[in-house]
Coordinates of C-alpha atoms in Angstrom, one line a residue:
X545 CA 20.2 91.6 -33.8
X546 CA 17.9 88.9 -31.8
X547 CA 14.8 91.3 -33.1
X548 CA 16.0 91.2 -37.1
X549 CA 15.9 87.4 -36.8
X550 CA 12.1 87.1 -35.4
X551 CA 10.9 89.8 -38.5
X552 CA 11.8 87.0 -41.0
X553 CA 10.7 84.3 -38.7
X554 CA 7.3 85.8 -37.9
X555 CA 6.9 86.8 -41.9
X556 CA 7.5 83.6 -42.7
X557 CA 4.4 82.2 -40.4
X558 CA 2.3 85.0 -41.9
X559 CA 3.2 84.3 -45.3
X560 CA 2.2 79.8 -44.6
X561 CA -0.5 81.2 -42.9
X562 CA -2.0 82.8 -46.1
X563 CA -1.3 80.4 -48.4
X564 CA -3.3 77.8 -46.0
X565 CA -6.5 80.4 -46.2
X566 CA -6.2 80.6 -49.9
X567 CA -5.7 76.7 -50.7
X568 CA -9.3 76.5 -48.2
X569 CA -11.2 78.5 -50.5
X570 CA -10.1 76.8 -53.9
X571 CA -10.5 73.4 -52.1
X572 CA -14.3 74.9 -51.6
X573 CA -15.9 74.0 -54.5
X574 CA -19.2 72.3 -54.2
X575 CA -22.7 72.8 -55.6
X576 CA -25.7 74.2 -53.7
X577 CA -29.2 73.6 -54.6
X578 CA -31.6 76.2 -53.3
X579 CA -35.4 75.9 -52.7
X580 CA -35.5 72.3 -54.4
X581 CA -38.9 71.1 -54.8
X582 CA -40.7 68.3 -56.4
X583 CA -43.8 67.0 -58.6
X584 CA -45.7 64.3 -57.2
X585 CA -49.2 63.5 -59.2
X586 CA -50.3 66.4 -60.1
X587 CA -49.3 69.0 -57.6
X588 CA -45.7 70.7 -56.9
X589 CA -44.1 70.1 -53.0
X590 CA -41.1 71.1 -50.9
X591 CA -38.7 68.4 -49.8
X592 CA -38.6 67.6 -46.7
X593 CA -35.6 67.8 -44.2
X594 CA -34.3 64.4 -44.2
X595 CA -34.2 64.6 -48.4
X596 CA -31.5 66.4 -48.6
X597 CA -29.2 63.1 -50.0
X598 CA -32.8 62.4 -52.5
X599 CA -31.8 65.6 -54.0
X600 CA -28.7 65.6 -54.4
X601 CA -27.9 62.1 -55.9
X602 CA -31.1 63.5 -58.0
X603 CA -28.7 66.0 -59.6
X604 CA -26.1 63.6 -59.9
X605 CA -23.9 64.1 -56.4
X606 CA -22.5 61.7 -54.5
X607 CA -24.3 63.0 -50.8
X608 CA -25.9 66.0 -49.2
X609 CA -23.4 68.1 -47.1
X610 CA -25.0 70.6 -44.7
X611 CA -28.4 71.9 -45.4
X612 CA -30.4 75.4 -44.2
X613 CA -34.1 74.6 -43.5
X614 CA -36.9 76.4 -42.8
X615 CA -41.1 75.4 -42.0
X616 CA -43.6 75.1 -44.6
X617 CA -44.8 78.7 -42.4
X618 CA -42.0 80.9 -42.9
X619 CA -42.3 80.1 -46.8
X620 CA -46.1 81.4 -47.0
X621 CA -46.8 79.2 -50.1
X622 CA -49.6 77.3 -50.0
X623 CA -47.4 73.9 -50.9
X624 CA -47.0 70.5 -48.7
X625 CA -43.5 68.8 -48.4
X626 CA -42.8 65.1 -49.7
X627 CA -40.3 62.9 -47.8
X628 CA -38.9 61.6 -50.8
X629 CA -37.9 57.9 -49.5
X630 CA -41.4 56.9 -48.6
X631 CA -43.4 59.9 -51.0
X632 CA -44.8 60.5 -47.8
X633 CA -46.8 64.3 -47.8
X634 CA -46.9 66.3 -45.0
X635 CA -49.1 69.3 -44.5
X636 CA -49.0 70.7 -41.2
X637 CA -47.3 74.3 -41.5
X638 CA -44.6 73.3 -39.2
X639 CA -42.8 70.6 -41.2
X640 CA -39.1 71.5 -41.9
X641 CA -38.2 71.9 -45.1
X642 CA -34.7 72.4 -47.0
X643 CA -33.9 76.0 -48.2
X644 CA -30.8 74.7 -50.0
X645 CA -28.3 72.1 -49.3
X646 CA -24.7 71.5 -50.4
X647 CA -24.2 69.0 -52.6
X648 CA -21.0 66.7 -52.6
X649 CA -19.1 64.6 -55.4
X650 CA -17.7 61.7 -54.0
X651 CA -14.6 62.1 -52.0
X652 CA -15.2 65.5 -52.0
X653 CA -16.0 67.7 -48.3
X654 CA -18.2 70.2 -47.5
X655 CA -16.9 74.1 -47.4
X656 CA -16.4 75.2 -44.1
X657 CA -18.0 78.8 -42.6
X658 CA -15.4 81.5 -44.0
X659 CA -14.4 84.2 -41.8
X660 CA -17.5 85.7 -41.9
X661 CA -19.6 83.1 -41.2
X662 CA -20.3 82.0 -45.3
X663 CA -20.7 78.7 -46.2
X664 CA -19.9 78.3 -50.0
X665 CA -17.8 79.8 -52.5
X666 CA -16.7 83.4 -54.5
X667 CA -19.8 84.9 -51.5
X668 CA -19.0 88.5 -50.5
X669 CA -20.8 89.6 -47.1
X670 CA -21.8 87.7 -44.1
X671 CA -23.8 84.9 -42.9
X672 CA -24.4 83.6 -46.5
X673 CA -25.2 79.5 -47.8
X674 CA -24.2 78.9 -51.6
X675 CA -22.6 80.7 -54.3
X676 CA -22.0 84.2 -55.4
X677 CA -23.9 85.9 -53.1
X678 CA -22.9 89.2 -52.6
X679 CA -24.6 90.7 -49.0
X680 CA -25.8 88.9 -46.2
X681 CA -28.0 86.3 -44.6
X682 CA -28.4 85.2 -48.3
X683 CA -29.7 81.3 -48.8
X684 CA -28.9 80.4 -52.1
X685 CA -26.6 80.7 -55.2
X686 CA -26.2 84.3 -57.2
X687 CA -28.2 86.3 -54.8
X688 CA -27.7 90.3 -54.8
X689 CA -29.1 92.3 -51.0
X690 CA -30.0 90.7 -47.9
X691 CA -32.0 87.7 -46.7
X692 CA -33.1 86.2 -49.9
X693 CA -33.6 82.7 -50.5
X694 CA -33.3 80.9 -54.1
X695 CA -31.0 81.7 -56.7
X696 CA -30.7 84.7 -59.3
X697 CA -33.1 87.3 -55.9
X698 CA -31.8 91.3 -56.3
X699 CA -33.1 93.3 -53.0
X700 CA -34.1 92.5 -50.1
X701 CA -36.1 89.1 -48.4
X702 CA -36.8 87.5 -51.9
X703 CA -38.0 83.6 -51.5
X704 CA -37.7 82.6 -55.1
X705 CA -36.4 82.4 -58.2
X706 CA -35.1 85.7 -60.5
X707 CA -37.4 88.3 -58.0
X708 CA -36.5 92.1 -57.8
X709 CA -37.1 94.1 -54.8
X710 CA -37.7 94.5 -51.1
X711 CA -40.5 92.4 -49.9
X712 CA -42.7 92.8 -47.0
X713 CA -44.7 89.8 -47.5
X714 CA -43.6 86.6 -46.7
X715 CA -43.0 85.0 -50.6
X716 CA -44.6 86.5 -53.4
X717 CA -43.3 83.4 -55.3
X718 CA -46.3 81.7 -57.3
X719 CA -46.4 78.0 -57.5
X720 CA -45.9 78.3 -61.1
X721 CA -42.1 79.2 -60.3
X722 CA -41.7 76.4 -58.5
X723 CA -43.1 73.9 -60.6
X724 CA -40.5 75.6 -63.6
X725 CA -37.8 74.2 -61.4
X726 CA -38.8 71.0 -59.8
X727 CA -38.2 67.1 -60.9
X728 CA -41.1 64.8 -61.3
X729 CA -41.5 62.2 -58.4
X730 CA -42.5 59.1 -59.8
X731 CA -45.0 57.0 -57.2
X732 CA -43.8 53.6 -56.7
X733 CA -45.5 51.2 -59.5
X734 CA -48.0 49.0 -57.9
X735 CA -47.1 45.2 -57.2
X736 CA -47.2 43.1 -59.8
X737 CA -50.4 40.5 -59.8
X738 CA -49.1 36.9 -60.3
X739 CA -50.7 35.2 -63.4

């Protein structure tokens, strides 16, 4: 008899247990933005690391959440970073950049790693930062294969923006894409001269 009363018991837990899991994934609802880059005079740049609240509040959020960054290196594009608070540009190849960050309303937290290891919502694999990816070690939103990083990449180590197929190279990405995608940076108007 003692054994019949535990099945319930223990059911019970399991059944909690569940519903907890599945209110933590509709609670996980925020916005990433992948590769976000910016135009400043007449050229197109990354963001820099410690941006990643520029560009959200740019799109209208509240606050950055977490962020995955890489170095101006590991893209392979020929494009500085901006700092956006002091429109600082930064060259050297080892300047961290963002590859996409979460983006928060107000009030609103940041998705926690699922159980395997996905940060973001409706992703299906492992290791992936965004939305809708379906694979792993994805970086972005909508991404279909393995290590890409951007939004809308089907195959494998894509660094862009609506690329098909496996690449070898570092980012076959032109400059061109990126510009298609990035907000204008307005310099800071010069002081005014006193009449």
């Amino acid at each position: 008899m003692p054994s019949m009363v535990r099945i319930p018991a223990i059911l019970s837990v399991l059944v909690l247990l569940l519903a907890r899991c599945a209110v933590a994934e509709v609670n996980c609802s925020s916005t990433s933005i992948a590769l976000p880059s910016v135009i400043l005079g007449p050229h197109v740049h990354f963001v820099t690391e410690d941006s990643a609240d520029a560009v959200c509040m740019h799109e209208g959020f509240s606050k950055a959440g977490p962020a995955r960054t890489s170095t101006l290196h590991v893209m392979g594009l020929s494009m500085s970073a901006v700092r956006v608070s002091t429109l600082q540009i930064l060259r050297p190849r080892s300047t961290k950049i963002i590859v996409a960050v979460e983006c928060l309303k107000a009030g609103q937290k940041a998705c926690s790693a699922d159980k395997d290891g996905s940060v973001g919502y409706h992703n299906k694999g492992r290791n992936n930062f965004g939305t809708m990816n379906d694979g792993d070690d994805n970086i972005g939103n909508s991404d279909v294969g393995h290590a890409n990083w951007g939004n809308n990449n089907i195959g494998v180590g894509n660094r862009c923006f609506n690329k098909t197929g496996n690449r070898k190279v570092i980012s076959e990405c032109s400059l061109l894409e990126f510009r298609k995608y990035a907000w204008v940076l307005d310099s800071p108007l010069p002081p005014s001269k006193k009449a």
